[in-house]
mmCIF file of C-alpha atoms in Angstrom:
data_model
loop_
_atom_site.group_PDB
_atom_site.id
_atom_site.type_symbol
_atom_site.label_atom_id
_atom_site.label_comp_id
_atom_site.label_asym_id
_atom_site.label_seq_id
_atom_site.Cartn_x
_atom_site.Cartn_y
_atom_site.Cartn_z
ATOM 1 C CA MET A 1237 11.487 -10.636 -109.065
ATOM 2 C CA ASN A 1238 12.100 -13.681 -111.243
ATOM 3 C CA LYS A 1239 12.869 -13.206 -114.895
ATOM 4 C CA ARG A 1240 9.755 -13.195 -117.059
ATOM 5 C CA GLU A 1241 9.170 -13.611 -120.774
ATOM 6 C CA SER A 1242 9.504 -10.625 -123.079
ATOM 7 C CA LYS A 1243 6.628 -8.199 -123.258
ATOM 8 C CA SER A 1244 5.436 -5.344 -125.487
ATOM 9 C CA PRO A 1245 3.844 -2.050 -124.419
ATOM 10 C CA TYR A 1246 0.310 -1.038 -125.436
ATOM 11 C CA ILE A 1247 1.627 1.858 -127.523
ATOM 12 C CA ARG A 1248 4.973 2.015 -129.306
ATOM 13 C CA PHE A 1249 6.613 3.521 -132.345
ATOM 14 C CA PRO A 1250 5.745 1.387 -135.415
ATOM 15 C CA GLU A 1251 9.350 0.724 -136.487
ATOM 16 C CA PHE A 1252 9.945 -1.399 -133.369
ATOM 17 C CA LYS A 1253 8.532 -4.914 -133.185
ATOM 18 C CA GLU A 1254 10.814 -6.875 -130.837
ATOM 19 C CA GLY A 1255 9.562 -7.622 -127.319
ATOM 20 C CA TRP A 1256 11.030 -5.869 -124.278
ATOM 21 C CA GLU A 1257 13.431 -7.925 -122.180
ATOM 22 C CA HIS A 1258 12.992 -8.442 -118.427
ATOM 23 C CA LYS A 1259 16.399 -7.264 -117.221
ATOM 24 C CA GLN A 1260 17.910 -6.826 -113.797
ATOM 25 C CA LEU A 1261 18.658 -3.166 -113.128
ATOM 26 C CA ASN A 1262 22.350 -3.954 -112.583
ATOM 27 C CA GLU A 1263 22.503 -4.762 -116.310
ATOM 28 C CA LEU A 1264 21.663 -1.095 -116.965
ATOM 29 C CA LEU A 1265 23.350 0.674 -114.035
ATOM 30 C CA LYS A 1266 26.402 0.224 -111.855
ATOM 31 C CA VAL A 1267 27.230 1.764 -108.487
ATOM 32 C CA SER A 1268 29.472 4.815 -108.655
ATOM 33 C CA LYS A 1269 32.026 4.746 -105.837
ATOM 34 C CA LYS A 1270 33.579 8.094 -106.679
ATOM 35 C CA LYS A 1271 33.902 10.190 -103.523
ATOM 36 C CA ASN A 1272 34.810 13.820 -102.930
ATOM 37 C CA THR A 1273 38.067 12.798 -101.182
ATOM 38 C CA ASP A 1274 40.099 15.514 -102.916
ATOM 39 C CA LEU A 1275 37.492 18.134 -101.850
ATOM 40 C CA LYS A 1276 37.096 19.220 -105.460
ATOM 41 C CA TYR A 1277 33.506 20.166 -104.606
ATOM 42 C CA SER A 1278 32.602 22.465 -101.705
ATOM 43 C CA LYS A 1279 29.489 22.780 -99.534
ATOM 44 C CA GLU A 1280 28.169 25.295 -102.061
ATOM 45 C CA GLU A 1281 28.048 22.491 -104.654
ATOM 46 C CA VAL A 1282 25.949 20.021 -102.654
ATOM 47 C CA LEU A 1283 22.970 18.744 -104.644
ATOM 48 C CA SER A 1284 19.426 17.872 -103.574
ATOM 49 C CA VAL A 1285 16.915 15.623 -105.329
ATOM 50 C CA SER A 1286 13.430 17.057 -105.840
ATOM 51 C CA GLY A 1287 10.434 15.112 -107.092
ATOM 52 C CA GLU A 1288 9.319 18.120 -109.151
ATOM 53 C CA LEU A 1289 12.630 19.720 -110.169
ATOM 54 C CA GLY A 1290 14.978 16.737 -110.330
ATOM 55 C CA ILE A 1291 18.603 17.138 -109.236
ATOM 56 C CA VAL A 1292 19.291 20.745 -108.239
ATOM 57 C CA ASN A 1293 21.784 22.781 -106.239
ATOM 58 C CA GLN A 1294 20.781 22.537 -102.579
ATOM 59 C CA ILE A 1295 21.319 26.213 -101.753
ATOM 60 C CA LYS A 1296 19.324 27.413 -104.771
ATOM 61 C CA HIS A 1297 16.548 24.928 -104.006
ATOM 62 C CA LEU A 1298 16.317 25.141 -100.211
ATOM 63 C CA GLY A 1299 17.950 28.492 -99.510
ATOM 64 C CA ARG A 1300 20.872 27.086 -97.524
ATOM 65 C CA SER A 1301 23.348 24.197 -97.346
ATOM 66 C CA TYR A 1302 22.576 21.282 -95.043
ATOM 67 C CA ALA A 1303 26.000 19.709 -95.508
ATOM 68 C CA GLY A 1304 27.863 18.195 -92.566
ATOM 69 C CA VAL A 1305 31.126 19.457 -91.088
ATOM 70 C CA SER A 1306 33.090 17.702 -93.823
ATOM 71 C CA VAL A 1307 32.030 16.774 -97.361
ATOM 72 C CA HIS A 1308 35.054 14.595 -98.205
ATOM 73 C CA ASN A 1309 32.970 11.392 -98.035
ATOM 74 C CA TYR A 1310 30.124 12.777 -100.167
ATOM 75 C CA GLY A 1311 29.419 11.004 -103.450
ATOM 76 C CA VAL A 1312 30.330 12.768 -106.691
ATOM 77 C CA VAL A 1313 27.447 13.190 -109.155
ATOM 78 C CA GLU A 1314 28.440 13.889 -112.731
ATOM 79 C CA ASN A 1315 26.198 14.884 -115.602
ATOM 80 C CA GLY A 1316 24.343 11.757 -116.787
ATOM 81 C CA ASP A 1317 24.535 9.936 -113.431
ATOM 82 C CA ILE A 1318 21.427 8.423 -111.836
ATOM 83 C CA VAL A 1319 20.737 9.278 -108.172
ATOM 84 C CA TYR A 1320 18.478 7.425 -105.737
ATOM 85 C CA THR A 1321 17.514 9.331 -102.607
ATOM 86 C CA LYS A 1322 16.926 7.142 -99.558
ATOM 87 C CA SER A 1323 14.370 9.390 -97.916
ATOM 88 C CA PRO A 1324 10.569 9.175 -98.093
ATOM 89 C CA LEU A 1325 8.319 11.645 -99.868
ATOM 90 C CA LYS A 1326 4.525 11.791 -99.683
ATOM 91 C CA GLU A 1327 3.979 10.186 -103.090
ATOM 92 C CA ASN A 1328 7.173 8.116 -102.940
ATOM 93 C CA PRO A 1329 7.528 6.464 -99.508
ATOM 94 C CA TYR A 1330 10.601 4.506 -100.668
ATOM 95 C CA GLY A 1331 12.445 7.434 -102.252
ATOM 96 C CA ILE A 1332 12.883 8.709 -105.809
ATOM 97 C CA ILE A 1333 15.215 8.026 -108.733
ATOM 98 C CA LYS A 1334 16.417 10.908 -110.919
ATOM 99 C CA LEU A 1335 18.933 11.657 -113.684
ATOM 100 C CA ASN A 1336 21.416 14.503 -113.283
ATOM 101 C CA LYS A 1337 20.875 16.693 -116.330
ATOM 102 C CA GLY A 1338 22.604 19.721 -114.802
ATOM 103 C CA ILE A 1339 26.012 20.632 -113.445
ATOM 104 C CA PRO A 1340 28.151 18.151 -111.445
ATOM 105 C CA GLY A 1341 28.197 18.263 -107.659
ATOM 106 C CA ILE A 1342 28.111 16.068 -104.573
ATOM 107 C CA VAL A 1343 25.464 14.336 -102.462
ATOM 108 C CA SER A 1344 25.458 13.007 -98.902
ATOM 109 C CA THR A 1345 25.544 9.314 -98.013
ATOM 110 C CA LEU A 1346 21.714 9.364 -97.897
ATOM 111 C CA TYR A 1347 21.908 9.127 -101.683
ATOM 112 C CA ALA A 1348 23.114 6.358 -103.965
ATOM 113 C CA VAL A 1349 24.852 7.332 -107.209
ATOM 114 C CA TYR A 1350 24.900 5.150 -110.329
ATOM 115 C CA LYS A 1351 26.635 5.195 -113.699
ATOM 116 C CA VAL A 1352 24.613 4.257 -116.775
ATOM 117 C CA LYS A 1353 25.967 1.250 -118.674
ATOM 118 C CA GLU A 1354 25.872 2.984 -122.030
ATOM 119 C CA ASN A 1355 26.106 -0.198 -124.078
ATOM 120 C CA ASN A 1356 22.721 -1.306 -122.704
ATOM 121 C CA ALA A 1357 20.853 1.764 -121.532
ATOM 122 C CA ILE A 1358 19.919 5.400 -122.096
ATOM 123 C CA GLY A 1359 19.881 7.402 -118.852
ATOM 124 C CA GLU A 1360 16.922 9.533 -119.926
ATOM 125 C CA PHE A 1361 14.861 6.410 -120.658
ATOM 126 C CA ILE A 1362 15.530 5.171 -117.113
ATOM 127 C CA GLU A 1363 14.528 8.523 -115.642
ATOM 128 C CA HIS A 1364 11.301 8.646 -117.658
ATOM 129 C CA TYR A 1365 10.474 5.122 -116.485
ATOM 130 C CA PHE A 1366 10.915 6.095 -112.832
ATOM 131 C CA SER A 1367 9.154 9.454 -113.287
ATOM 132 C CA LEU A 1368 5.904 7.548 -112.748
ATOM 133 C CA ASP A 1369 5.298 7.267 -109.011
ATOM 134 C CA ALA A 1370 3.657 3.879 -109.515
ATOM 135 C CA ASN A 1371 6.769 2.512 -111.251
ATOM 136 C CA THR A 1372 9.154 3.830 -108.590
ATOM 137 C CA ASN A 1373 7.039 2.519 -105.709
ATOM 138 C CA ARG A 1374 6.406 -0.819 -107.398
ATOM 139 C CA TYR A 1375 10.117 -1.340 -107.987
ATOM 140 C CA LEU A 1376 11.451 -0.199 -104.599
ATOM 141 C CA ARG A 1377 8.748 -1.582 -102.284
ATOM 142 C CA PRO A 1378 10.035 -5.205 -102.255
ATOM 143 C CA LEU A 1379 13.658 -4.082 -101.785
ATOM 144 C CA VAL A 1380 13.480 -1.430 -99.071
ATOM 145 C CA ARG A 1381 13.253 -2.098 -95.352
ATOM 146 C CA LYS A 1382 12.331 0.863 -93.175
ATOM 147 C CA GLY A 1383 13.946 1.569 -89.814
ATOM 148 C CA ALA A 1384 12.324 2.846 -86.638
ATOM 149 C CA LYS A 1385 12.860 6.457 -87.777
ATOM 150 C CA ASN A 1386 11.363 5.777 -91.228
ATOM 151 C CA ASP A 1387 14.897 5.638 -92.685
ATOM 152 C CA MET A 1388 15.756 3.359 -95.623
ATOM 153 C CA LYS A 1389 17.556 0.114 -94.883
ATOM 154 C CA ILE A 1390 19.064 -0.765 -98.253
ATOM 155 C CA ASN A 1391 22.609 -0.761 -99.597
ATOM 156 C CA ASN A 1392 23.479 0.785 -102.925
ATOM 157 C CA GLU A 1393 24.169 -2.527 -104.677
ATOM 158 C CA TYR A 1394 20.881 -4.084 -103.567
ATOM 159 C CA VAL A 1395 18.880 -1.250 -105.172
ATOM 160 C CA LEU A 1396 19.867 -2.799 -108.525
ATOM 161 C CA HIS A 1397 18.704 -6.275 -107.496
ATOM 162 C CA ASP A 1398 15.235 -6.279 -109.084
ATOM 163 C CA ARG A 1399 14.066 -6.275 -112.710
ATOM 164 C CA VAL A 1400 12.360 -3.956 -115.203
ATOM 165 C CA PHE A 1401 11.174 -4.445 -118.774
ATOM 166 C CA VAL A 1402 13.525 -2.704 -121.205
ATOM 167 C CA PRO A 1403 13.630 -2.420 -125.021
ATOM 168 C CA LYS A 1404 16.740 -2.361 -127.159
ATOM 169 C CA LYS A 1405 18.856 0.780 -126.918
ATOM 170 C CA GLU A 1406 17.522 2.330 -130.149
ATOM 171 C CA GLU A 1407 13.933 2.147 -128.900
ATOM 172 C CA GLN A 1408 14.988 3.533 -125.525
ATOM 173 C CA LYS A 1409 16.567 6.473 -127.342
ATOM 174 C CA ARG A 1410 13.408 7.061 -129.439
ATOM 175 C CA ILE A 1411 11.157 6.999 -126.364
ATOM 176 C CA ALA A 1412 13.470 9.272 -124.385
ATOM 177 C CA ARG A 1413 13.608 11.801 -127.240
ATOM 178 C CA PHE A 1414 9.808 11.818 -127.495
ATOM 179 C CA PHE A 1415 9.272 12.474 -123.790
ATOM 180 C CA ASN A 1416 12.079 15.050 -123.766
ATOM 181 C CA ILE A 1417 10.078 17.082 -126.301
ATOM 182 C CA ILE A 1418 7.001 16.975 -124.053
ATOM 183 C CA GLU A 1419 9.127 17.864 -121.019
ATOM 184 C CA ALA A 1420 10.655 20.809 -122.902
ATOM 185 C CA LYS A 1421 7.168 22.116 -123.714
ATOM 186 C CA ILE A 1422 6.139 21.799 -120.053
ATOM 187 C CA ASN A 1423 9.271 23.721 -119.016
ATOM 188 C CA GLN A 1424 8.513 26.446 -121.577
ATOM 189 C CA LEU A 1425 5.034 26.839 -120.126
ATOM 190 C CA LYS A 1426 6.455 26.933 -116.590
ATOM 191 C CA GLU A 1427 8.820 29.709 -117.665
ATOM 192 C CA LYS A 1428 5.909 31.609 -119.212
ATOM 193 C CA HIS A 1429 3.925 31.143 -115.991
ATOM 194 C CA SER A 1430 6.851 32.435 -113.933
ATOM 195 C CA LEU A 1431 7.268 35.488 -116.181
ATOM 196 C CA LEU A 1432 3.575 36.330 -115.878
ATOM 197 C CA GLU A 1433 3.770 36.005 -112.082
ATOM 198 C CA ASP A 1434 6.823 38.276 -111.999
ATOM 199 C CA TYR A 1435 5.094 40.792 -114.270
ATOM 200 C CA LYS A 1436 2.052 40.827 -111.994
ATOM 201 C CA LYS A 1437 4.210 41.389 -108.892
ATOM 202 C CA GLY A 1438 6.070 44.240 -110.574
ATOM 203 C CA VAL A 1439 2.915 45.989 -111.755
ATOM 204 C CA MET A 1440 1.198 45.474 -108.382
ATOM 205 C CA HIS A 1441 4.083 47.232 -106.683
ATOM 206 C CA LYS A 1442 3.814 50.193 -109.061
ATOM 207 C CA VAL A 1443 0.018 50.411 -108.871
ATOM 208 C CA PHE A 1444 -0.217 50.243 -105.072
ATOM 209 C CA SER A 1445 2.686 52.668 -104.607
ATOM 210 C CA GLN A 1446 0.774 54.920 -107.071
ATOM 211 C CA LYS A 1447 3.636 55.068 -109.563
ATOM 212 C CA ILE A 1448 1.053 53.900 -112.102
ATOM 213 C CA ARG A 1449 -2.362 55.565 -112.078
ATOM 214 C CA PHE A 1450 -5.464 54.602 -114.037
ATOM 215 C CA LYS A 1451 -7.476 57.255 -115.865
ATOM 216 C CA ASN A 1452 -11.156 57.951 -116.232
ATOM 217 C CA ASP A 1453 -12.923 57.155 -119.509
ATOM 218 C CA ASP A 1454 -12.531 60.781 -120.576
ATOM 219 C CA GLY A 1455 -8.751 60.600 -120.071
ATOM 220 C CA SER A 1456 -8.661 62.571 -116.839
ATOM 221 C CA PHE A 1457 -6.976 61.330 -113.674
ATOM 222 C CA PHE A 1458 -9.057 60.198 -110.750
ATOM 223 C CA SER A 1459 -8.794 62.083 -107.454
ATOM 224 C CA ASP A 1460 -5.993 61.309 -104.982
ATOM 225 C CA TRP A 1461 -6.124 58.112 -102.950
ATOM 226 C CA GLU A 1462 -7.596 58.522 -99.484
ATOM 227 C CA GLU A 1463 -5.950 57.205 -96.320
ATOM 228 C CA MET A 1464 -8.214 55.285 -93.927
ATOM 229 C CA THR A 1465 -7.787 52.924 -90.988
ATOM 230 C CA LEU A 1466 -9.330 49.475 -91.351
ATOM 231 C CA ASP A 1467 -11.706 49.986 -88.429
ATOM 232 C CA LYS A 1468 -13.399 52.722 -90.506
ATOM 233 C CA ILE A 1469 -13.784 50.375 -93.465
ATOM 234 C CA GLY A 1470 -15.026 47.168 -91.856
ATOM 235 C CA LYS A 1471 -15.201 44.942 -88.802
ATOM 236 C CA THR A 1472 -13.695 41.577 -87.897
ATOM 237 C CA TYR A 1473 -15.396 38.373 -86.786
ATOM 238 C CA ASN A 1474 -14.160 35.007 -85.525
ATOM 239 C CA GLY A 1475 -14.127 31.650 -87.228
ATOM 240 C CA LEU A 1476 -15.602 28.449 -85.808
ATOM 241 C CA THR A 1477 -15.460 27.914 -82.050
ATOM 242 C CA GLY A 1478 -16.013 24.908 -79.778
ATOM 243 C CA LYS A 1479 -15.353 22.223 -82.382
ATOM 244 C CA SER A 1480 -13.445 18.953 -81.929
ATOM 245 C CA LYS A 1481 -12.000 16.695 -84.629
ATOM 246 C CA GLU A 1482 -15.114 14.486 -84.425
ATOM 247 C CA ASN A 1483 -17.197 17.393 -85.791
ATOM 248 C CA PHE A 1484 -15.281 17.625 -89.066
ATOM 249 C CA GLY A 1485 -15.668 15.728 -92.323
ATOM 250 C CA LYS A 1486 -19.453 15.990 -92.613
ATOM 251 C CA GLY A 1487 -22.175 18.600 -92.310
ATOM 252 C CA LEU A 1488 -21.950 22.115 -93.752
ATOM 253 C CA PRO A 1489 -19.103 23.654 -95.787
ATOM 254 C CA TYR A 1490 -16.428 25.760 -94.137
ATOM 255 C CA ILE A 1491 -13.486 27.685 -95.596
ATOM 256 C CA GLN A 1492 -10.169 26.047 -94.726
ATOM 257 C CA TYR A 1493 -6.892 27.678 -93.754
ATOM 258 C CA LYS A 1494 -5.180 26.366 -96.888
ATOM 259 C CA GLN A 1495 -7.815 27.957 -99.143
ATOM 260 C CA ILE A 1496 -6.985 31.379 -97.710
ATOM 261 C CA PHE A 1497 -3.244 30.749 -97.649
ATOM 262 C CA GLY A 1498 -3.039 29.483 -101.214
ATOM 263 C CA ASN A 1499 -5.187 31.887 -103.229
ATOM 264 C CA SER A 1500 -6.375 35.483 -103.223
ATOM 265 C CA SER A 1501 -9.991 34.430 -103.863
ATOM 266 C CA ILE A 1502 -12.013 31.589 -102.357
ATOM 267 C CA ASN A 1503 -13.192 28.626 -104.412
ATOM 268 C CA LEU A 1504 -16.234 27.289 -102.531
ATOM 269 C CA ASP A 1505 -15.872 23.908 -104.259
ATOM 270 C CA GLU A 1506 -12.714 23.314 -102.191
ATOM 271 C CA CYS A 1507 -14.408 23.711 -98.793
ATOM 272 C CA ASP A 1508 -14.360 20.946 -96.201
ATOM 273 C CA TYR A 1509 -17.323 20.117 -93.946
ATOM 274 C CA VAL A 1510 -18.229 20.617 -90.294
ATOM 275 C CA GLU A 1511 -21.227 19.783 -88.119
ATOM 276 C CA VAL A 1512 -23.122 22.914 -86.995
ATOM 277 C CA ASP A 1513 -26.362 22.671 -85.012
ATOM 278 C CA LYS A 1514 -29.238 25.018 -85.822
ATOM 279 C CA ASP A 1515 -29.101 26.745 -82.436
ATOM 280 C CA GLU A 1516 -25.327 27.298 -82.473
ATOM 281 C CA LYS A 1517 -24.006 30.846 -82.551
ATOM 282 C CA GLN A 1518 -21.425 30.586 -85.306
ATOM 283 C CA ASN A 1519 -20.530 33.296 -87.824
ATOM 284 C CA LYS A 1520 -21.626 32.652 -91.398
ATOM 285 C CA VAL A 1521 -19.567 34.128 -94.206
ATOM 286 C CA MET A 1522 -21.013 36.553 -96.763
ATOM 287 C CA VAL A 1523 -20.108 37.535 -100.302
ATOM 288 C CA GLY A 1524 -17.433 40.253 -100.246
ATOM 289 C CA ASP A 1525 -15.926 39.091 -96.937
ATOM 290 C CA LEU A 1526 -12.153 38.962 -96.610
ATOM 291 C CA PHE A 1527 -10.447 36.211 -94.623
ATOM 292 C CA PHE A 1528 -7.050 36.355 -92.925
ATOM 293 C CA THR A 1529 -4.794 33.686 -91.429
ATOM 294 C CA THR A 1530 -4.113 34.553 -87.780
ATOM 295 C CA SER A 1531 -1.272 32.083 -87.193
ATOM 296 C CA SER A 1532 1.785 30.915 -89.145
ATOM 297 C CA GLU A 1533 5.223 29.341 -88.764
ATOM 298 C CA THR A 1534 7.000 32.458 -90.026
ATOM 299 C CA PRO A 1535 6.135 36.160 -89.664
ATOM 300 C CA TYR A 1536 6.202 36.527 -93.464
ATOM 301 C CA GLU A 1537 3.185 34.216 -93.824
ATOM 302 C CA ILE A 1538 1.045 35.892 -91.173
ATOM 303 C CA GLY A 1539 -2.203 37.550 -92.238
ATOM 304 C CA LEU A 1540 -2.405 36.195 -95.784
ATOM 305 C CA SER A 1541 -5.788 37.089 -97.220
ATOM 306 C CA SER A 1542 -8.442 35.793 -99.566
ATOM 307 C CA VAL A 1543 -11.801 37.264 -100.596
ATOM 308 C CA LEU A 1544 -15.144 35.572 -101.221
ATOM 309 C CA LEU A 1545 -16.545 36.777 -104.551
ATOM 310 C CA ASP A 1546 -19.339 34.173 -104.870
ATOM 311 C CA GLU A 1547 -22.658 34.214 -103.033
ATOM 312 C CA PRO A 1548 -22.579 31.414 -100.411
ATOM 313 C CA LYS A 1549 -25.647 29.529 -99.105
ATOM 314 C CA GLU A 1550 -24.475 28.565 -95.634
ATOM 315 C CA VAL A 1551 -20.711 28.534 -95.201
ATOM 316 C CA TYR A 1552 -18.505 28.944 -92.113
ATOM 317 C CA LEU A 1553 -14.871 29.860 -91.464
ATOM 318 C CA ASN A 1554 -11.924 27.918 -90.032
ATOM 319 C CA SER A 1555 -11.075 28.667 -86.400
ATOM 320 C CA PHE A 1556 -7.440 29.598 -87.186
ATOM 321 C CA CYS A 1557 -8.612 32.520 -89.310
ATOM 322 C CA PHE A 1558 -10.776 35.588 -88.953
ATOM 323 C CA GLY A 1559 -13.167 37.392 -91.255
ATOM 324 C CA PHE A 1560 -13.258 41.055 -92.205
ATOM 325 C CA ARG A 1561 -16.638 42.372 -93.352
ATOM 326 C CA ILE A 1562 -16.610 45.547 -95.449
ATOM 327 C CA LYS A 1563 -19.183 48.081 -94.267
ATOM 328 C CA SER A 1564 -19.842 49.535 -97.715
ATOM 329 C CA PHE A 1565 -18.807 48.430 -101.194
ATOM 330 C CA GLN A 1566 -19.037 52.107 -102.131
ATOM 331 C CA VAL A 1567 -15.884 52.585 -100.054
ATOM 332 C CA LEU A 1568 -13.964 49.374 -100.743
ATOM 333 C CA VAL A 1569 -14.743 47.040 -103.639
ATOM 334 C CA PRO A 1570 -14.088 43.331 -102.799
ATOM 335 C CA GLU A 1571 -12.517 42.663 -106.207
ATOM 336 C CA PHE A 1572 -10.038 45.460 -105.553
ATOM 337 C CA ALA A 1573 -9.478 44.356 -101.949
ATOM 338 C CA GLN A 1574 -8.435 40.940 -103.323
ATOM 339 C CA TYR A 1575 -5.254 42.560 -104.677
ATOM 340 C CA LEU A 1576 -4.856 45.383 -102.163
ATOM 341 C CA PHE A 1577 -4.354 43.066 -99.176
ATOM 342 C CA ARG A 1578 -1.832 40.948 -101.086
ATOM 343 C CA SER A 1579 0.206 43.979 -102.174
ATOM 344 C CA ASN A 1580 3.640 44.591 -100.648
ATOM 345 C CA ASN A 1581 2.488 47.942 -99.298
ATOM 346 C CA VAL A 1582 -0.191 46.413 -97.060
ATOM 347 C CA ARG A 1583 1.628 43.122 -96.432
ATOM 348 C CA LYS A 1584 4.538 44.978 -94.791
ATOM 349 C CA ASP A 1585 2.204 46.494 -92.202
ATOM 350 C CA ILE A 1586 0.474 43.161 -91.539
ATOM 351 C CA ILE A 1587 3.770 41.290 -91.124
ATOM 352 C CA LYS A 1588 4.787 43.729 -88.397
ATOM 353 C CA LEU A 1589 1.850 42.464 -86.312
ATOM 354 C CA GLY A 1590 3.275 38.929 -86.055
ATOM 355 C CA GLN A 1591 4.140 38.043 -82.461
ATOM 356 C CA GLY A 1592 5.851 34.854 -81.260
ATOM 357 C CA SER A 1593 8.990 32.754 -81.497
ATOM 358 C CA THR A 1594 8.195 29.236 -82.764
ATOM 359 C CA ARG A 1595 4.765 30.222 -84.128
ATOM 360 C CA TYR A 1596 3.529 33.695 -84.980
ATOM 361 C CA ASN A 1597 0.100 35.164 -84.227
ATOM 362 C CA MET A 1598 -1.505 38.532 -84.789
ATOM 363 C CA SER A 1599 -4.116 40.586 -82.982
ATOM 364 C CA LYS A 1600 -7.363 41.569 -84.698
ATOM 365 C CA LYS A 1601 -7.391 44.744 -82.616
ATOM 366 C CA GLU A 1602 -4.001 45.787 -83.959
ATOM 367 C CA PHE A 1603 -5.056 44.736 -87.462
ATOM 368 C CA LEU A 1604 -7.935 47.229 -87.409
ATOM 369 C CA ARG A 1605 -5.481 50.039 -86.619
ATOM 370 C CA ILE A 1606 -3.623 49.543 -89.902
ATOM 371 C CA SER A 1607 -3.905 52.522 -92.216
ATOM 372 C CA ILE A 1608 -4.334 51.934 -95.941
ATOM 373 C CA GLN A 1609 -4.657 54.144 -99.005
ATOM 374 C CA ILE A 1610 -7.510 53.508 -101.417
ATOM 375 C CA PRO A 1611 -8.638 55.227 -104.612
ATOM 376 C CA VAL A 1612 -12.200 56.129 -105.537
ATOM 377 C CA VAL A 1613 -14.473 53.210 -106.424
ATOM 378 C CA GLU A 1614 -14.238 53.842 -110.178
ATOM 379 C CA GLU A 1615 -10.435 53.504 -110.109
ATOM 380 C CA GLN A 1616 -10.684 50.465 -107.808
ATOM 381 C CA ILE A 1617 -12.857 48.750 -110.413
ATOM 382 C CA LYS A 1618 -10.410 49.510 -113.243
ATOM 383 C CA ILE A 1619 -7.488 48.188 -111.174
ATOM 384 C CA ALA A 1620 -9.405 45.025 -110.249
ATOM 385 C CA ILE A 1621 -10.335 44.338 -113.891
ATOM 386 C CA PHE A 1622 -6.722 44.860 -114.991
ATOM 387 C CA PHE A 1623 -5.308 42.357 -112.478
ATOM 388 C CA SER A 1624 -8.099 39.845 -112.997
ATOM 389 C CA ARG A 1625 -7.173 39.715 -116.695
ATOM 390 C CA ILE A 1626 -3.572 38.956 -115.751
ATOM 391 C CA ASP A 1627 -4.843 36.251 -113.380
ATOM 392 C CA ASP A 1628 -6.917 34.783 -116.217
ATOM 393 C CA LYS A 1629 -3.792 34.539 -118.394
ATOM 394 C CA ILE A 1630 -1.854 32.931 -115.549
ATOM 395 C CA GLN A 1631 -4.672 30.424 -115.028
ATOM 396 C CA VAL A 1632 -4.755 29.548 -118.732
ATOM 397 C CA VAL A 1633 -1.035 28.706 -118.625
ATOM 398 C CA SER A 1634 -1.508 26.744 -115.372
ATOM 399 C CA ASN A 1635 -4.232 24.693 -117.043
ATOM 400 C CA GLN A 1636 -2.007 24.077 -120.078
ATOM 401 C CA ILE A 1637 0.772 22.814 -117.791
ATOM 402 C CA GLU A 1638 -1.576 20.448 -115.954
ATOM 403 C CA ASP A 1639 -3.138 19.201 -119.205
ATOM 404 C CA LEU A 1640 0.294 18.468 -120.663
ATOM 405 C CA LYS A 1641 1.390 16.694 -117.459
ATOM 406 C CA THR A 1642 -1.748 14.549 -117.613
ATOM 407 C CA TYR A 1643 -1.097 13.782 -121.280
ATOM 408 C CA LYS A 1644 2.504 12.842 -120.518
ATOM 409 C CA LYS A 1645 1.499 10.595 -117.617
ATOM 410 C CA ALA A 1646 -1.102 8.791 -119.723
ATOM 411 C CA LEU A 1647 1.478 8.136 -122.449
ATOM 412 C CA LEU A 1648 4.060 6.940 -119.913
ATOM 413 C CA GLN A 1649 1.533 4.427 -118.605
ATOM 414 C CA GLN A 1650 0.878 3.156 -122.145
ATOM 415 C CA MET A 1651 4.445 3.194 -123.510
ATOM 416 C CA PHE A 1652 6.200 1.280 -120.718
ATOM 417 C CA CYS A 1653 5.943 -2.380 -119.800
ATOM 418 C CA TYR A 1654 5.448 -3.457 -116.184
#
């Protein structure tokens, strides 16, 4: 990109008036050639770059190390270094650029490491600039060539070849500090969200193992929980059959696999569509139905459940799932079942049904043989209300996080020049 005249952002702090200069990135960064030749860092200190989390320890992030036989040629990443990962992500097909704000470590040769030229630049300003997907993609697209295997064909020096608009260092510092405050608030809310999730898991374990019992309005305990097999409580039915890809995308709503997998209750607004003729024999879903995933890549994800708590008009079910229709809500309350079938106590029995090697499936027949313990309806209702209130608090925090992310993104778009 040829050098252009100075430019000013739409929004800026009032004490700054001077236009932003159109500088080549190599005026702000330089390639770091420091390698792990002395093996100061081990495989346990290999770092990964995440679009959401930034630069993190690979084992903590991914559960294992993906390092090669030797890590002596890995690049050293110190605190304050900028890292560019030469691998595509969904929103960033040319890779991502992040600042290391954590502990030092090493990265494979798929990453480029850069030192910030501190006389000209603030590392956090550069990271905030490239935190916008549009900025990252706009900058890298003209530079990167992709190979046959979708790998990045670009050397570390050439990444710095193009230009960005940059203010003087004092304004960079002011902008970085401002967005750091917003980022800190987002992280606080994420921590609060995580604590609420952990609290819910802990209480669910105690409730469904009956270490915590709810009392009647008069202070007395409810009667003991009753053990029943699922075939006594309800019956299963299949999802859609006989459909090809041409049938999807229009027609009537159907509940998708990801809706069941991702949440304990179904949001009908998230349904996709499928063509269903009037004379077809397909199973329609009903309010109170539970849905289970019949197939997964790991046994621990088999049989995840979600319940329909809203009255549907005409809605169908994905073919990779099955429905479970409760015979009587005087035996099992759907709002209670929403939490029961996601509890560790029931999940352990469902996971045992997973059969396979590369992909796991479970039998509806075996599912119906599972034995569960349930309290009387009055206690079920109290338990359901208790957990729904926790879910409401979790959702409030989730909404606050998303609102703050949206606010931050809007400001980034207004406070940077392109």
